[in-house]
Amino acid sequence: GIQVEQSPPDLILQEGANSTLRCNFSDSVNNLQWFHQNPWGQLINLFYIPSGTKQNGRLSATTVATERYSLLYISSSQTTDSGVYFCAVVFTSGTYKYIFGTGTRLKVLA
Amino acid sequence: EAGVVQSPRYKIIEKKQPVAFWCNPISGHNTLYWYRQNLGQGPELLIRYENEEAVDDSQLPKDRFSAERLKGVDSTLKIQPAELGDSAVYLCASSQYNEQFFGPGTRLTVL
């Protein structure tokens, strides 16, 4: 069936470390977004990236649509990066609906 | 530019009581979404509106949930009667094209 899987499920980093989060999807997609859900529950847009590479400060993302994955890079992590990171996709087949991934829970230690 | 506004932020009710959530999307965004997020999981779509029209409500439990978006701007999601399993965060999002923006959510606790 249609799946959006993220890895790793949990990640603990020391402040200043770099990390790569992965999102795998089971079919071709039209849209893909990365979100950060902070400890207060707010979903914050990081990237809208159905294909290609984008960068915003310490964060960057790459989506290789033909190989059905997307990567989120966090460099020089800060404690404020803690929270849950979700990717969300709209599959090309079927109805237009964003499907959220399983999430990566990140904790950055001071 | 104001973001997506939701109210209330928190709601505690007893089972079998009704409850309603309100959402005001970003100005100019024609598409509005309601999601439910259970603890430890990602959001799941309940209903999507294009202007006033509900174009995808396949995941909305229609026996107890209802939604409306009069005049194609703000929207209300209602649960009647609430059950214990409805405890969750209810999120509203809006988009102009394909990128969604989320409100802060309403945390519902059903006792």
Coordinates of C-alpha atoms in Angstrom, one line a residue:
Chain A
G1 CA 0.0 0.0 0.0
I2 CA 0.9 3.7 0.0
Q3 CA 3.6 4.4 2.5
V4 CA 5.7 7.3 3.7
E5 CA 8.5 6.1 6.0
Q6 CA 11.0 8.2 7.8
S7 CA 14.3 7.3 9.3
P8 CA 15.7 7.3 11.9
P9 CA 12.7 7.3 14.2
D10 CA 14.7 8.8 17.0
L11 CA 17.9 10.8 17.0
I12 CA 19.9 12.4 19.8
L13 CA 22.6 14.8 19.0
Q14 CA 25.1 17.0 20.8
E15 CA 24.7 20.7 20.0
G16 CA 26.8 21.6 17.0
A17 CA 26.5 18.2 15.3
N18 CA 25.2 17.6 11.8
S19 CA 22.4 15.1 10.9
T20 CA 20.5 13.7 7.9
L21 CA 16.9 12.7 8.0
R22 CA 15.4 10.6 5.3
C23 CA 11.9 10.2 3.9
N24 CA 11.1 7.3 1.6
F25 CA 7.8 7.1 -0.3
S26 CA 6.3 4.1 -2.1
D27 CA 5.1 5.8 -5.3
S28 CA 5.6 8.9 -7.4
V29 CA 4.6 12.2 -5.8
N30 CA 3.4 15.6 -6.9
N31 CA 4.2 17.5 -3.8
L32 CA 6.5 17.1 -0.8
Q33 CA 6.9 19.2 2.3
W34 CA 9.1 19.1 5.3
F35 CA 7.8 20.3 8.6
H36 CA 9.3 20.8 12.1
Q37 CA 6.8 20.3 14.9
N38 CA 8.2 22.1 17.9
P39 CA 7.6 21.0 21.5
W40 CA 4.5 23.2 21.7
G41 CA 2.9 21.3 18.8
Q42 CA 3.2 24.0 16.1
L43 CA 4.0 22.6 12.7
I44 CA 6.5 24.9 11.0
N45 CA 7.1 24.8 7.3
L46 CA 10.7 24.1 6.4
F47 CA 10.6 23.3 2.7
Y48 CA 8.2 22.8 -0.2
I49 CA 10.4 20.5 -2.3
P50 CA 8.8 18.1 -4.8
S51 CA 12.1 17.8 -6.6
G52 CA 15.6 19.3 -6.5
T53 CA 17.6 20.9 -3.7
K54 CA 16.9 23.9 -1.5
Q55 CA 18.7 25.6 1.3
N56 CA 17.6 27.9 4.1
G57 CA 20.3 28.8 6.6
R58 CA 21.5 25.7 8.4
L59 CA 18.9 23.5 6.8
S60 CA 18.8 22.1 3.3
A61 CA 16.7 19.5 1.6
T62 CA 17.0 17.3 -1.5
T63 CA 14.3 15.3 -3.2
V64 CA 15.1 12.7 -5.8
A65 CA 11.6 12.0 -7.0
T66 CA 12.7 9.3 -9.5
E67 CA 14.2 7.3 -6.6
R68 CA 11.4 8.1 -4.2
Y69 CA 13.2 9.7 -1.4
S70 CA 13.9 13.1 0.2
L71 CA 16.6 14.1 2.6
L72 CA 16.7 16.9 5.2
Y73 CA 20.1 18.1 6.3
I74 CA 20.6 19.9 9.6
S75 CA 24.0 21.4 10.2
S76 CA 25.4 22.8 13.4
S77 CA 22.4 21.7 15.3
Q78 CA 21.0 23.9 18.1
T79 CA 18.8 22.9 21.1
T80 CA 15.9 24.8 19.4
D81 CA 16.0 22.2 16.6
S82 CA 14.6 19.7 19.0
G83 CA 11.1 18.3 18.1
V84 CA 9.6 16.1 15.5
Y85 CA 10.4 16.3 11.8
F86 CA 7.7 15.2 9.3
C87 CA 7.7 14.9 5.6
A88 CA 4.3 15.0 3.9
V89 CA 3.6 13.9 0.3
V90 CA 0.8 14.0 -2.3
F91 CA 1.0 10.9 -4.4
T92 CA 0.4 11.2 -8.1
S93 CA -2.1 8.4 -8.2
G94 CA -5.4 8.6 -6.3
T95 CA -7.0 11.6 -4.7
Y96 CA -5.1 14.8 -3.9
K97 CA -4.2 14.3 -0.3
Y98 CA -1.2 15.0 1.8
I99 CA 0.1 11.8 3.6
F100 CA 2.4 12.4 6.5
G101 CA 5.4 10.2 7.3
T102 CA 6.1 8.4 10.5
G103 CA 8.3 11.3 11.8
T104 CA 11.8 11.6 13.2
R105 CA 12.0 12.7 16.8
L106 CA 15.1 14.8 17.3
K107 CA 16.6 15.8 20.6
V108 CA 19.6 18.2 20.7
L109 CA 21.6 18.3 23.9
A110 CA 23.4 21.4 25.1
Chain B
E1 CA 0.8 38.5 7.1
A2 CA -1.3 36.7 9.7
G3 CA -1.1 33.0 9.9
V4 CA -3.8 30.4 10.3
V5 CA -5.9 31.2 13.4
Q6 CA -7.6 28.5 15.4
S7 CA -9.7 28.6 18.5
P8 CA -10.0 27.5 21.2
R9 CA -6.4 26.3 21.8
Y10 CA -7.5 23.9 24.5
K11 CA -10.9 22.2 25.2
I12 CA -11.8 19.7 27.9
I13 CA -15.2 18.1 27.8
E14 CA -17.0 15.1 29.1
K15 CA -18.0 12.3 26.7
K16 CA -21.3 12.6 24.9
Q17 CA -21.0 16.4 24.9
P18 CA -20.7 18.4 21.7
V19 CA -17.7 20.5 20.8
A20 CA -16.8 22.9 18.0
F21 CA -13.5 24.2 16.6
W22 CA -13.0 27.3 14.5
C23 CA -10.4 28.1 11.9
N24 CA -9.6 31.2 9.9
P25 CA -7.2 30.6 7.1
I26 CA -4.5 32.8 5.6
S27 CA -6.1 35.6 3.5
G28 CA -6.4 34.5 -0.1
H29 CA -5.9 30.8 0.5
N30 CA -8.8 29.0 -1.2
T31 CA -7.9 25.5 0.1
L32 CA -8.6 24.6 3.7
Y33 CA -7.8 21.4 5.5
W34 CA -8.8 19.9 8.8
Y35 CA -6.5 17.2 10.3
R36 CA -6.5 15.1 13.4
Q37 CA -3.2 14.3 15.2
N38 CA -3.1 11.5 17.7
L39 CA -0.3 11.4 20.3
G40 CA 2.9 10.2 18.7
Q41 CA 1.6 10.1 15.2
G42 CA 1.5 12.4 12.2
P43 CA -1.5 14.4 11.2
E44 CA -4.3 12.6 9.3
L45 CA -6.6 14.5 6.9
L46 CA -10.2 14.7 7.9
I47 CA -11.6 17.0 5.2
R48 CA -10.4 19.3 2.5
Y49 CA -12.2 22.3 1.1
E50 CA -11.8 24.1 -2.2
N51 CA -13.6 27.4 -1.5
E52 CA -16.9 26.3 -0.1
E53 CA -16.9 22.8 -1.5
A54 CA -15.8 19.8 0.5
V55 CA -13.7 17.9 -2.1
D56 CA -12.3 15.2 0.1
D57 CA -14.2 14.1 3.2
S58 CA -13.5 10.4 2.9
Q59 CA -11.8 10.2 6.3
L60 CA -14.4 12.2 8.2
P61 CA -16.4 10.0 10.6
K62 CA -19.7 11.3 9.4
D63 CA -21.8 9.8 12.1
R64 CA -20.5 12.3 14.6
F65 CA -18.3 14.8 12.8
S66 CA -19.5 17.6 10.6
A67 CA -17.8 20.6 9.0
E68 CA -18.7 23.7 7.2
R69 CA -17.0 26.5 5.4
L70 CA -19.6 29.1 4.6
K71 CA -18.6 31.9 2.2
G72 CA -15.3 30.0 1.5
V73 CA -13.3 31.7 4.3
D74 CA -13.4 30.5 7.9
S75 CA -14.5 27.0 8.8
T76 CA -16.0 25.1 11.8
L77 CA -15.5 21.5 12.7
K78 CA -18.0 19.9 15.0
I79 CA -18.1 16.7 17.0
Q80 CA -21.5 15.5 18.4
P81 CA -21.4 13.5 20.6
A82 CA -17.7 13.3 21.6
E83 CA -16.2 10.0 22.5
L84 CA -13.1 9.2 24.6
G85 CA -11.2 8.2 21.4
D86 CA -11.7 11.7 20.0
S87 CA -9.0 13.1 22.3
A88 CA -6.4 14.5 20.0
V89 CA -5.1 17.7 18.5
Y90 CA -7.2 19.1 15.7
L91 CA -5.2 21.1 13.2
C92 CA -6.3 23.4 10.5
A93 CA -4.2 24.3 7.5
S94 CA -4.6 26.4 4.4
S95 CA -2.9 26.7 1.0
Q96 CA -3.1 29.0 -2.0
Y97 CA -1.3 26.5 -4.4
N98 CA 0.4 23.4 -3.0
E99 CA 2.3 24.5 0.1
Q100 CA 0.3 24.1 3.3
F101 CA 0.5 26.3 6.3
F102 CA -0.8 25.1 9.7
G103 CA -2.5 26.8 12.6
P104 CA -1.5 26.1 16.2
G105 CA -4.2 23.5 16.7
T106 CA -6.9 22.7 19.3
R107 CA -6.0 20.2 21.9
L108 CA -9.2 18.3 22.8
T109 CA -9.5 16.1 25.9
V110 CA -12.6 14.0 26.3
L111 CA -13.1 12.7 29.9

